[in-house]
Amino acid sequence: QFPFGRRLPCDIYWHGVSFHDSNIFSGQVNKFPGMTETVRKITLSRAMRTMRDLFPLEYNFYPRSWILPEELPLFVAEVRTMKDSNPSWKPTFIVKPDGGCQGDGIYLIKDPSDIRLTGSIQSRPAVVQEYICKPLLVDKLKFDIRLYVLLGLLKSLEPLEIYIAKDGLSRFCTEPYQEPTLKNLHQVFMHLTNYSLNIHSGNFIHSASANTGSKRTFSSILCRLSSRGADVKKLWSDIISLVIKTIIALTPELKVYYQSDIPAGKPGPTCFQILGFDILLMKDLKPVLLEVNANPSMRIEHEQELSPGVFENVPSPVDEKVKVAVIRDTLRLMDPQKKKRKDTQLAHPALAQAEVSPWQGQDELSGPSAQADPCVVLFCRCQSPERAPGASEELPDAAPGPEAALPSLCLKQVFPKYARHFSYLRLVDRVAALFIRFLGVKGTTKLGPTGFRTFIRNCKLSNSNFSMAAVDILYIDITRRWNSMGIDHKESGMCLQAFVEAFFCLAQKKYKALPLHKQVLSLIELCECRLAALHGKRLVWGCG
C-alpha cells in the first residue's frame, strides 16, 4: 500500500475510489477515468434516455426518469397528461439525489407537488423515477440483486470486453412488502433494499447460510425460482442483455473521459473496473435496472455490537463467497505474467519446448540461465498445468502450477462473445468517435465552435438551406442550454451530450422520412464516408 502516493512502477494498480494518478505510463489500473461521473444517476438517466429515443423496445428495462430541477415543469406536465388520459392510474415516484449513495436522501412521493423543494435541490440535483410497485417477493419481502460486472481488460475500451459474475448478492428489505400508500410511503425498511439502511432494522438477520437471512446469494434465489418452474435460463439471458445494453449506453461518455486522461499515441496504462449493477425483478421476472455503482463495496465482514458502544468485525460468509471470487478472478484475467510468459517463450525458445515436455517435479528450472533471468523463474512458477495444443494425451501430468488449485472462473465473458446481437445498438459510440476526432486539443472533453464548424465543413453538411451562420446559431443555442444545466463548467464548449443532440437535430433535418435510429445511422455513414474520402485525398496530396 502507498497511502502517500506511488513510488515504484507496477503491473497492476488498485486504486481505492477513482482514477487519480497522472504519472502512470504502463501497466493496468482498476479504475477508468470518468467512471464515477459517467454512472451518476443523472448522467446514467440521460444516456438511457438517448438510447430509448433510438431504440424504444430495447431500452424499456430502465424506469422512466426526469431530472430535477431542470425538468420539474416537464415532469408535472407529463404526469398530469397521463392522469387525464387514464384516471385509474395511481402512480408512485421515487426521488434519488444525483450524488447520493447507500440510500441517502431517497424518498417516495405520490404526486409531483410532494417533491421537497425546500431542500437544496438546486445545489443537489436529483432524478425522479417511476417506482416499481409490483416487484417479485421472496418470503413476502422485496429484494434487489447486486451483480458484479468487469469492464475492459487488456485493451481498455477497444475492443469492448464485458464479464459478468455467475453469482451475486440478493439484498432484502426487513419488513413485509405492501404496495405504496400514503400511510406506508415513509417505511424505508419496506420499500428500500439498500443494505446500509436495513442493517439498522431490528429485523435484519445475519446468516451464515446462502439461502436465508437478509443477504443471500443470487444463485440461491435462482434455485428457488427454478424449483417453482420459472425459466431461469431466460432470466439470465435477459440480465445479460440488460448489462450489455447498459454498458453500450455508457461507453461513449467514458471514451471521452478516457481520451482526455490517456490521449491516443501517448504512453499510458490500460484500464479495467468492477461495477456493481443493482437490478430489481418484477413479478413476471422481467429485470429492471435501478442503478450502476462505480465503487461497489467489497467488504466481507460486518460490524457486530458486543456491548453498548463496543463493536467487532464478524465475517460474512455470503459476502466472502461472492466477492472473493470476483476479486480473485479479475486478477486471474488481468494476470500480467501471461504477457511475460509469452515474451519469455520468444526470448528463450528452449523454454517453449520445456513447456510442452513432461515436468520432472521441479518447482523451478535449475541451471545458470534460470538464475540469471528472474523472468524465467517467474514463467515456470506460473506455468499453467494445461497441456499445449497437440500434446499427446499419454504424457504424464505436469507439476501443478498455482492455477491448478483454483476453482473455475466465476466471471463469464458476454462481450464480444455476443457482440453480433448488439452491435447495431452502438450508434452513439460512432457519434462519440466523430466528436473526439474534432476535439482538436488533446486532454479536453468539450468541442469549441471552431471544431464544430470544421466537423460541419469536412462532412459537407452545410448547404443553401443550412448555412454556416445557421451552424453557429445551432452550436450557441444547444451549448448555452447544456451549460445552464449545471454540467461541468471547468471547460467552455460543447459537451458530448450536447453534440449528440446537435447530431440528432442534423439527422432529422436531412432524413425527414425515416425513423430516428435510421436517420442517425444514415448521417453517421455519410460523415464517415466523406471523412474517409477526405483522408484519402490528403494521403494522395502528401505523396505528391
Coordinates of C-alpha atoms in Angstrom, one line a residue:
Q1 CA 0.0 0.0 0.0
F2 CA 1.1 3.5 -0.8
P3 CA -1.0 5.9 1.3
F4 CA 1.1 8.9 0.2
G5 CA 1.5 8.1 -3.5
R6 CA 3.2 5.5 -5.6
R7 CA 7.0 5.2 -5.7
L8 CA 7.6 2.3 -7.9
P9 CA 6.2 1.1 -11.3
C10 CA 3.7 -1.7 -11.0
D11 CA 2.0 -4.3 -13.2
I12 CA -1.5 -3.7 -11.6
Y13 CA -2.6 -0.5 -9.7
W14 CA -5.5 -1.0 -7.4
H15 CA -7.0 2.4 -6.6
G16 CA -9.5 2.8 -3.8
V17 CA -12.1 5.2 -5.2
S18 CA -11.2 6.7 -8.6
F19 CA -8.5 7.1 -11.3
H20 CA -6.3 9.8 -9.8
D21 CA -2.7 9.1 -10.8
S22 CA -1.5 11.0 -13.8
N23 CA 2.0 9.5 -13.6
I24 CA 1.1 6.0 -14.7
F25 CA 2.7 5.2 -18.1
S26 CA 2.2 1.4 -18.3
G27 CA 0.5 -1.4 -16.5
Q28 CA -3.1 -1.8 -15.7
V29 CA -5.3 0.3 -13.5
N30 CA -8.5 -0.9 -11.8
K31 CA -10.4 2.4 -12.5
F32 CA -11.5 4.2 -15.6
P33 CA -11.1 7.9 -15.8
G34 CA -14.5 9.5 -15.5
M35 CA -16.3 6.3 -14.5
T36 CA -17.7 7.8 -11.3
E37 CA -19.1 10.8 -13.2
T38 CA -20.5 8.5 -16.0
V39 CA -22.6 6.3 -13.7
R40 CA -24.0 9.1 -11.6
K41 CA -27.8 8.9 -11.6
I42 CA -28.3 12.0 -13.9
T43 CA -25.7 11.0 -16.4
L44 CA -27.0 7.4 -16.5
S45 CA -30.6 8.6 -16.9
R46 CA -29.6 10.9 -19.8
A47 CA -27.6 8.1 -21.5
M48 CA -30.5 5.7 -21.2
R49 CA -33.0 8.2 -22.5
T50 CA -30.8 8.8 -25.6
M51 CA -30.8 5.1 -26.2
R52 CA -34.5 4.8 -25.6
D53 CA -35.2 7.5 -28.1
L54 CA -33.2 5.5 -30.7
F55 CA -34.4 2.0 -29.7
P56 CA -37.6 2.2 -27.5
L57 CA -38.2 -1.5 -27.3
E58 CA -34.6 -2.5 -26.5
Y59 CA -34.2 0.0 -23.6
N60 CA -37.5 -0.5 -21.8
F61 CA -35.7 -2.0 -18.8
Y62 CA -34.9 1.4 -17.1
P63 CA -37.7 3.3 -15.3
R64 CA -39.0 6.5 -16.9
S65 CA -37.0 9.3 -15.4
W66 CA -37.0 13.1 -15.0
I67 CA -34.1 15.3 -13.9
L68 CA -34.6 17.8 -11.2
P69 CA -34.7 20.8 -11.0
E70 CA -34.4 21.5 -14.8
E71 CA -37.2 19.1 -15.8
L72 CA -39.6 19.7 -13.0
P73 CA -42.1 21.6 -15.2
L74 CA -41.9 18.7 -17.8
F75 CA -42.4 16.1 -15.0
V76 CA -45.5 17.9 -13.7
A77 CA -47.0 18.3 -17.2
E78 CA -46.4 14.7 -18.3
V79 CA -47.8 13.3 -15.1
R80 CA -50.9 15.5 -15.4
T81 CA -51.4 14.4 -19.1
M82 CA -51.0 10.7 -18.2
K83 CA -53.5 11.0 -15.3
D84 CA -56.0 12.8 -17.6
S85 CA -55.8 10.1 -20.2
N86 CA -56.0 7.3 -17.6
P87 CA -57.9 8.4 -14.4
S88 CA -57.4 5.0 -12.8
W89 CA -53.6 5.4 -12.9
K90 CA -52.3 5.8 -9.3
P91 CA -48.5 6.2 -9.7
T92 CA -45.7 6.3 -7.1
F93 CA -42.4 8.0 -7.8
I94 CA -39.0 7.7 -6.1
V95 CA -36.7 10.7 -5.8
K96 CA -32.9 10.0 -5.7
P97 CA -30.2 12.6 -5.2
D98 CA -27.7 12.6 -8.0
G99 CA -24.6 12.1 -5.9
G100 CA -26.4 10.0 -3.2
C101 CA -25.3 6.5 -2.1
Q102 CA -26.3 3.9 0.4
G103 CA -29.9 5.2 0.4
D104 CA -29.0 8.7 1.4
G105 CA -31.8 11.2 0.6
I106 CA -34.1 8.8 -1.2
Y107 CA -37.8 9.2 -0.6
L108 CA -41.2 8.2 -2.2
I109 CA -44.0 10.5 -3.4
K110 CA -47.4 10.1 -4.9
D111 CA -47.7 13.5 -6.7
P112 CA -45.2 15.9 -8.2
S113 CA -46.3 18.5 -5.7
D114 CA -44.8 16.4 -2.9
I115 CA -41.2 17.0 -4.1
R116 CA -39.2 18.6 -1.3
L117 CA -38.2 21.8 -3.0
T118 CA -37.3 23.3 0.4
G119 CA -34.1 21.3 0.4
S120 CA -31.1 22.3 -1.6
I121 CA -32.4 20.8 -4.8
Q122 CA -30.6 23.5 -6.8
S123 CA -27.2 22.6 -5.3
R124 CA -28.1 18.9 -5.0
P125 CA -29.9 17.9 -8.2
A126 CA -31.8 14.6 -8.3
V127 CA -33.6 12.1 -10.5
V128 CA -37.2 11.2 -10.1
Q129 CA -38.4 7.9 -11.5
E130 CA -41.5 5.7 -11.7
Y131 CA -41.5 3.4 -8.7
I132 CA -41.8 -0.3 -9.4
C133 CA -44.9 -1.2 -7.4
K134 CA -45.1 -4.9 -8.2
P135 CA -41.7 -6.4 -7.6
L136 CA -41.1 -10.1 -7.2
L137 CA -41.3 -11.1 -3.5
V138 CA -39.5 -13.9 -1.6
D139 CA -40.8 -14.7 1.8
K140 CA -43.1 -11.7 1.4
L141 CA -40.1 -9.4 1.2
K142 CA -38.9 -7.1 -1.5
F143 CA -35.3 -7.6 -2.6
D144 CA -32.8 -6.4 -5.2
I145 CA -29.8 -8.1 -6.9
R146 CA -26.2 -6.8 -6.8
L147 CA -24.4 -8.3 -9.8
Y148 CA -20.7 -7.7 -10.4
V149 CA -19.6 -6.7 -13.9
L150 CA -16.0 -6.5 -15.1
L151 CA -15.5 -3.9 -17.9
G152 CA -12.4 -3.6 -20.0
L153 CA -9.3 -5.8 -20.0
L154 CA -6.0 -5.8 -21.8
K155 CA -7.2 -3.1 -24.3
S156 CA -9.4 -1.0 -22.1
L157 CA -12.5 0.0 -24.2
E158 CA -11.3 -1.0 -27.7
P159 CA -12.3 -3.7 -28.2
L160 CA -15.0 -3.6 -25.6
E161 CA -14.9 -6.6 -23.1
I162 CA -17.6 -7.3 -20.6
Y163 CA -17.6 -10.1 -18.0
I164 CA -20.5 -10.9 -15.6
A165 CA -20.0 -12.8 -12.3
K166 CA -22.0 -16.0 -12.2
D167 CA -23.2 -15.3 -8.7
G168 CA -24.3 -12.1 -7.0
L169 CA -26.0 -10.9 -3.8
S170 CA -29.7 -10.6 -3.0
R171 CA -30.3 -7.8 -0.5
F172 CA -33.6 -8.0 1.3
C173 CA -35.9 -5.4 2.9
T174 CA -36.7 -6.2 6.5
E175 CA -40.4 -5.5 6.6
P176 CA -43.1 -7.4 4.6
Y177 CA -43.9 -5.6 1.4
Q178 CA -47.1 -3.7 0.7
E179 CA -47.8 -1.6 -2.4
P180 CA -47.2 2.1 -1.6
T181 CA -49.9 4.1 0.1
L182 CA -49.8 7.5 1.7
K183 CA -49.6 5.7 5.1
N184 CA -46.5 3.5 4.3
L185 CA -44.6 5.7 1.9
H186 CA -42.1 6.6 4.6
Q187 CA -41.4 3.0 5.7
V188 CA -37.9 2.6 4.3
F189 CA -37.4 -0.9 5.6
M190 CA -40.4 -2.0 3.4
H191 CA -39.5 -0.1 0.2
L192 CA -35.8 0.4 0.0
T193 CA -33.5 -2.5 -0.4
N194 CA -30.2 -0.7 0.5
Y195 CA -28.1 -2.9 2.8
S196 CA -26.8 0.2 4.6
L197 CA -30.3 1.2 5.6
N198 CA -31.7 -2.2 6.5
I199 CA -28.7 -3.1 8.6
H200 CA -30.2 -0.7 11.2
S201 CA -33.5 -2.6 11.3
G202 CA -34.2 -4.8 14.3
N203 CA -35.4 -7.4 11.8
F204 CA -32.2 -7.7 10.0
I205 CA -30.8 -11.3 10.0
H206 CA -27.1 -12.0 9.6
S207 CA -26.9 -15.6 8.4
A208 CA -24.1 -18.0 7.6
S209 CA -26.4 -19.7 5.1
A210 CA -26.5 -18.6 1.5
N211 CA -30.3 -19.1 1.2
T212 CA -31.6 -17.5 4.4
G213 CA -31.2 -14.1 6.2
S214 CA -31.4 -10.6 4.9
K215 CA -28.5 -11.0 2.5
R216 CA -28.3 -14.2 0.3
T217 CA -26.6 -15.3 -2.8
F218 CA -28.4 -14.7 -6.1
S219 CA -27.9 -18.4 -7.0
S220 CA -30.0 -19.4 -4.0
I221 CA -32.8 -17.3 -5.4
L222 CA -32.4 -18.8 -8.8
C223 CA -32.6 -22.3 -7.3
R224 CA -35.8 -21.4 -5.5
L225 CA -37.3 -19.9 -8.7
S226 CA -36.3 -23.0 -10.7
S227 CA -37.9 -25.3 -8.2
R228 CA -41.2 -23.4 -8.8
G229 CA -40.9 -23.9 -12.5
A230 CA -39.5 -20.5 -13.5
D231 CA -37.4 -20.2 -16.7
V232 CA -34.1 -19.4 -15.1
K233 CA -32.2 -19.6 -18.4
K234 CA -34.4 -16.9 -19.9
L235 CA -34.0 -14.7 -16.8
W236 CA -30.2 -14.9 -17.1
S237 CA -30.4 -14.2 -20.8
D238 CA -32.5 -11.1 -20.0
I239 CA -30.0 -9.9 -17.3
I240 CA -27.0 -10.4 -19.7
S241 CA -28.9 -8.3 -22.3
L242 CA -29.6 -5.6 -19.8
V243 CA -25.9 -5.4 -18.7
I244 CA -24.6 -5.3 -22.3
K245 CA -27.1 -2.6 -23.4
T246 CA -26.3 -0.5 -20.3
I247 CA -22.6 -0.6 -21.0
I248 CA -23.2 0.3 -24.6
A249 CA -25.1 3.3 -23.4
L250 CA -22.3 4.4 -21.0
T251 CA -19.2 3.8 -23.2
P252 CA -19.5 6.9 -25.4
E253 CA -19.2 9.2 -22.4
L254 CA -16.5 7.0 -20.9
K255 CA -14.4 7.2 -24.1
V256 CA -14.4 11.0 -24.0
Y257 CA -13.1 10.9 -20.4
Y258 CA -10.6 8.2 -21.3
Q259 CA -9.0 10.1 -24.2
S260 CA -8.8 13.2 -22.0
D261 CA -6.7 11.5 -19.4
I262 CA -4.9 9.0 -21.6
P263 CA -4.6 10.6 -25.0
A264 CA -4.0 8.3 -28.0
G265 CA -0.4 8.0 -29.1
K266 CA 1.0 8.7 -25.6
P267 CA 2.2 6.1 -23.2
G268 CA -0.4 5.2 -20.6
P269 CA -2.0 2.3 -18.7
T270 CA -4.9 0.2 -19.8
C271 CA -7.9 0.2 -17.6
F272 CA -10.4 -2.2 -16.1
Q273 CA -13.1 -1.8 -13.5
I274 CA -15.5 -3.9 -11.4
L275 CA -19.0 -2.3 -11.4
G276 CA -22.0 -3.1 -9.2
F277 CA -25.3 -3.4 -11.1
D278 CA -28.4 -3.1 -8.9
I279 CA -31.3 -4.9 -10.5
L280 CA -34.9 -5.4 -9.4
L281 CA -37.0 -8.3 -10.6
M282 CA -40.7 -7.7 -11.4
K283 CA -43.4 -10.2 -10.7
D284 CA -43.1 -11.5 -14.3
L285 CA -39.3 -11.9 -13.8
K286 CA -38.5 -9.0 -16.0
P287 CA -35.3 -7.4 -14.8
V288 CA -35.2 -3.7 -14.2
L289 CA -32.0 -1.6 -13.8
L290 CA -32.0 0.5 -10.7
E291 CA -28.5 2.0 -10.9
V292 CA -24.9 1.3 -11.6
N293 CA -22.2 1.7 -8.8
A294 CA -18.7 2.6 -9.8
N295 CA -17.3 1.6 -6.4
P296 CA -19.3 -1.4 -5.1
S297 CA -18.4 -2.4 -1.6
M298 CA -16.0 -5.3 -1.4
R299 CA -16.2 -5.7 2.4
I300 CA -16.6 -9.3 3.5
E301 CA -17.4 -8.7 7.2
H302 CA -20.0 -6.7 9.1
E303 CA -19.9 -4.9 12.5
Q304 CA -21.5 -6.6 15.5
E305 CA -22.2 -4.8 18.7
L306 CA -20.8 -6.8 21.6
S307 CA -21.9 -4.3 24.2
P308 CA -23.1 -0.7 24.1
G309 CA -20.5 1.2 22.0
V310 CA -18.3 -1.9 21.6
F311 CA -18.1 -3.4 18.1
E312 CA -16.2 -6.1 16.4
N313 CA -15.9 -7.2 12.7
V314 CA -17.6 -10.5 12.1
P315 CA -17.0 -12.4 8.8
S316 CA -19.9 -12.6 6.4
P317 CA -19.9 -16.0 4.6
V318 CA -22.3 -14.8 1.9
D319 CA -20.2 -11.7 1.0
E320 CA -17.0 -13.7 1.2
K321 CA -18.3 -16.4 -1.2
V322 CA -19.3 -13.9 -3.9
K323 CA -16.8 -11.1 -3.5
V324 CA -13.6 -13.0 -3.0
A325 CA -14.3 -15.0 -6.2
V326 CA -14.9 -11.7 -8.2
I327 CA -11.6 -10.1 -7.0
R328 CA -9.6 -13.3 -7.4
D329 CA -10.8 -14.0 -10.9
T330 CA -10.5 -10.4 -12.0
L331 CA -6.8 -10.7 -11.1
R332 CA -6.5 -14.0 -12.9
L333 CA -7.9 -12.4 -16.1
M334 CA -5.6 -9.4 -15.7
D335 CA -2.6 -11.6 -15.0
P336 CA 0.4 -9.6 -16.1
Q337 CA 2.5 -12.7 -16.2
K338 CA 0.7 -14.0 -19.2
K339 CA 2.4 -11.5 -21.4
K340 CA 5.7 -12.1 -19.6
R341 CA 5.4 -15.9 -20.3
K342 CA 4.8 -15.2 -24.0
D343 CA 7.8 -12.8 -24.1
T344 CA 9.9 -15.4 -22.4
Q345 CA 8.9 -18.1 -24.9
L346 CA 10.1 -15.8 -27.7
A347 CA 13.3 -14.9 -25.9
H348 CA 14.1 -18.5 -24.8
P349 CA 13.0 -21.0 -27.4
A350 CA 14.3 -23.8 -25.3
L351 CA 11.8 -22.9 -22.6
A352 CA 8.9 -23.1 -25.1
Q353 CA 10.0 -26.8 -25.6
A354 CA 10.2 -27.2 -21.8
E355 CA 6.6 -26.1 -21.6
V356 CA 5.2 -28.9 -23.7
S357 CA 7.6 -31.5 -22.3
P358 CA 6.8 -33.6 -19.1
W359 CA 7.9 -31.9 -16.0
Q360 CA 10.2 -33.7 -13.6
G361 CA 8.6 -32.3 -10.5
Q362 CA 11.0 -29.3 -10.1
D363 CA 9.5 -26.1 -8.5
E364 CA 11.6 -24.1 -10.9
L365 CA 14.2 -24.6 -13.6
S366 CA 17.8 -25.1 -12.5
G367 CA 20.9 -24.0 -14.2
P368 CA 22.6 -20.7 -14.8
S369 CA 20.1 -19.3 -17.3
A370 CA 17.3 -19.6 -14.8
Q371 CA 19.3 -17.9 -12.1
A372 CA 20.4 -15.1 -14.4
D373 CA 16.9 -14.2 -15.6
P374 CA 14.2 -13.9 -13.0
C375 CA 11.6 -13.8 -15.7
V376 CA 12.4 -17.4 -16.5
V377 CA 11.8 -18.4 -12.9
L378 CA 8.5 -16.5 -12.9
F379 CA 7.5 -18.1 -16.1
C380 CA 8.0 -21.5 -14.8
R381 CA 6.4 -20.9 -11.4
C382 CA 3.3 -19.5 -13.1
Q383 CA 3.1 -22.2 -15.7
S384 CA -0.5 -23.4 -16.3
P385 CA -0.9 -27.2 -16.0
E386 CA -3.0 -27.2 -19.2
R387 CA -1.4 -29.3 -22.0
A388 CA -0.2 -27.5 -25.0
P389 CA -2.1 -27.8 -28.3
G390 CA -1.2 -31.0 -30.0
A391 CA 0.4 -32.6 -26.9
S392 CA -0.3 -36.3 -26.5
E393 CA -2.9 -37.4 -24.0
E394 CA -0.3 -40.1 -23.0
L395 CA 2.0 -37.5 -21.5
P396 CA 2.4 -37.7 -17.7
D397 CA 0.7 -34.9 -15.7
A398 CA 2.7 -31.7 -15.4
A399 CA 3.6 -30.4 -11.9
P400 CA 0.7 -28.3 -10.8
G401 CA 1.0 -24.6 -11.0
P402 CA -0.8 -22.0 -8.9
E403 CA -3.9 -22.1 -11.1
A404 CA -4.4 -25.8 -10.5
A405 CA -5.6 -25.2 -7.0
L406 CA -8.1 -22.6 -8.0
P407 CA -11.8 -23.2 -9.0
S408 CA -13.1 -22.4 -12.4
L409 CA -13.6 -18.7 -13.3
C410 CA -16.7 -17.1 -11.8
L411 CA -16.6 -14.4 -14.5
K412 CA -18.3 -15.2 -17.8
Q413 CA -17.5 -13.2 -20.9
V414 CA -20.6 -11.8 -22.5
F415 CA -19.0 -9.3 -24.9
P416 CA -17.6 -9.6 -27.5
K417 CA -19.0 -13.1 -27.2
Y418 CA -22.5 -11.9 -28.0
A419 CA -21.4 -8.8 -30.0
R420 CA -23.2 -9.7 -33.2
H421 CA -26.6 -9.5 -31.3
F422 CA -25.9 -6.0 -30.0
S423 CA -23.5 -4.2 -32.4
Y424 CA -26.4 -2.4 -34.2
L425 CA -27.1 -0.5 -30.9
R426 CA -23.7 1.2 -30.9
L427 CA -24.7 4.3 -32.9
V428 CA -23.9 6.8 -30.1
D429 CA -20.4 5.2 -29.9
R430 CA -19.8 6.2 -33.5
V431 CA -21.1 9.7 -32.9
A432 CA -18.7 9.9 -30.0
A433 CA -15.9 8.9 -32.3
L434 CA -16.7 11.8 -34.5
F435 CA -16.9 14.1 -31.5
I436 CA -13.4 13.0 -30.3
R437 CA -12.0 13.4 -33.8
F438 CA -12.8 17.1 -33.9
L439 CA -11.9 18.0 -30.3
G440 CA -8.6 19.3 -31.6
V441 CA -6.8 19.8 -28.3
K442 CA -5.7 16.6 -26.5
G443 CA -6.9 16.4 -22.9
T444 CA -10.1 18.3 -23.4
T445 CA -13.7 17.0 -23.2
K446 CA -15.6 19.8 -24.9
L447 CA -15.8 20.9 -28.5
G448 CA -15.2 24.5 -29.3
P449 CA -17.1 26.5 -32.1
T450 CA -14.1 26.1 -34.5
G451 CA -14.1 22.4 -34.0
F452 CA -17.9 22.2 -34.6
R453 CA -17.6 24.3 -37.8
T454 CA -14.7 22.1 -39.0
F455 CA -16.9 19.0 -38.4
I456 CA -19.7 20.5 -40.5
R457 CA -17.4 21.7 -43.2
N458 CA -15.4 18.4 -43.5
C459 CA -18.5 16.3 -43.6
K460 CA -20.1 18.7 -46.1
L461 CA -23.3 19.2 -44.1
S462 CA -23.9 22.8 -44.8
N463 CA -25.9 23.9 -47.9
S464 CA -28.2 26.7 -49.1
N465 CA -30.9 25.6 -46.6
F466 CA -28.4 25.3 -43.8
S467 CA -25.7 28.0 -43.9
M468 CA -22.7 28.3 -41.7
A469 CA -24.5 31.1 -39.9
A470 CA -27.2 28.6 -39.0
V471 CA -24.5 26.2 -37.9
D472 CA -23.2 28.8 -35.5
I473 CA -26.7 29.5 -34.1
L474 CA -27.3 25.8 -33.6
Y475 CA -24.0 25.5 -31.7
I476 CA -24.7 28.5 -29.5
D477 CA -28.2 27.5 -28.6
I478 CA -27.5 23.9 -27.7
T479 CA -24.2 24.7 -25.9
R480 CA -25.8 27.5 -23.9
R481 CA -28.7 25.3 -22.8
W482 CA -26.5 22.4 -21.7
N483 CA -24.1 24.7 -19.8
S484 CA -27.1 26.2 -18.0
M485 CA -28.0 22.7 -16.7
G486 CA -25.0 22.8 -14.4
I487 CA -22.9 20.5 -16.5
D488 CA -19.1 20.7 -15.8
H489 CA -18.1 24.4 -16.0
K490 CA -14.4 23.7 -15.8
E491 CA -14.2 24.0 -19.6
S492 CA -16.2 26.1 -22.0
G493 CA -17.7 24.5 -25.1
M494 CA -20.0 21.7 -26.3
C495 CA -20.0 18.5 -24.2
L496 CA -20.7 15.1 -25.8
Q497 CA -24.4 15.1 -24.8
A498 CA -24.9 18.4 -26.4
F499 CA -23.1 17.2 -29.6
V500 CA -25.3 14.1 -29.7
E501 CA -28.4 16.4 -29.5
A502 CA -27.0 18.6 -32.3
F503 CA -26.2 15.5 -34.4
F504 CA -29.7 14.1 -33.9
C505 CA -31.1 17.5 -35.0
L506 CA -28.9 17.5 -38.2
A507 CA -30.0 13.9 -38.9
Q508 CA -33.7 14.8 -38.6
K509 CA -33.3 17.8 -40.9
K510 CA -31.6 15.7 -43.6
Y511 CA -33.6 12.5 -43.5
K512 CA -37.1 13.5 -42.6
A513 CA -39.0 10.4 -43.7
L514 CA -37.0 7.9 -41.7
P515 CA -37.4 6.8 -38.0
L516 CA -34.8 8.4 -35.7
H517 CA -32.3 5.4 -35.5
K518 CA -32.2 5.2 -39.3
Q519 CA -31.8 9.0 -39.6
V520 CA -28.9 8.9 -37.2
L521 CA -27.3 5.8 -38.9
S522 CA -27.6 7.4 -42.3
L523 CA -25.9 10.6 -41.1
I524 CA -23.1 8.6 -39.4
E525 CA -22.4 6.6 -42.6
L526 CA -22.4 9.8 -44.6
C527 CA -20.0 11.5 -42.3
E528 CA -17.7 8.5 -42.1
C529 CA -17.7 8.1 -45.9
R530 CA -16.9 11.8 -46.5
L531 CA -14.2 11.9 -43.8
A532 CA -12.6 8.7 -45.3
A533 CA -12.6 10.3 -48.8
L534 CA -11.0 13.5 -47.3
H535 CA -8.4 11.4 -45.6
G536 CA -7.6 9.6 -48.8
K537 CA -7.2 12.9 -50.7
R538 CA -4.8 14.1 -48.1
L539 CA -2.7 11.0 -48.4
V540 CA -2.5 11.5 -52.1
W541 CA -1.5 15.1 -51.6
G542 CA 1.1 14.0 -49.1
C543 CA 2.6 11.5 -51.6
G544 CA 2.6 14.2 -54.3

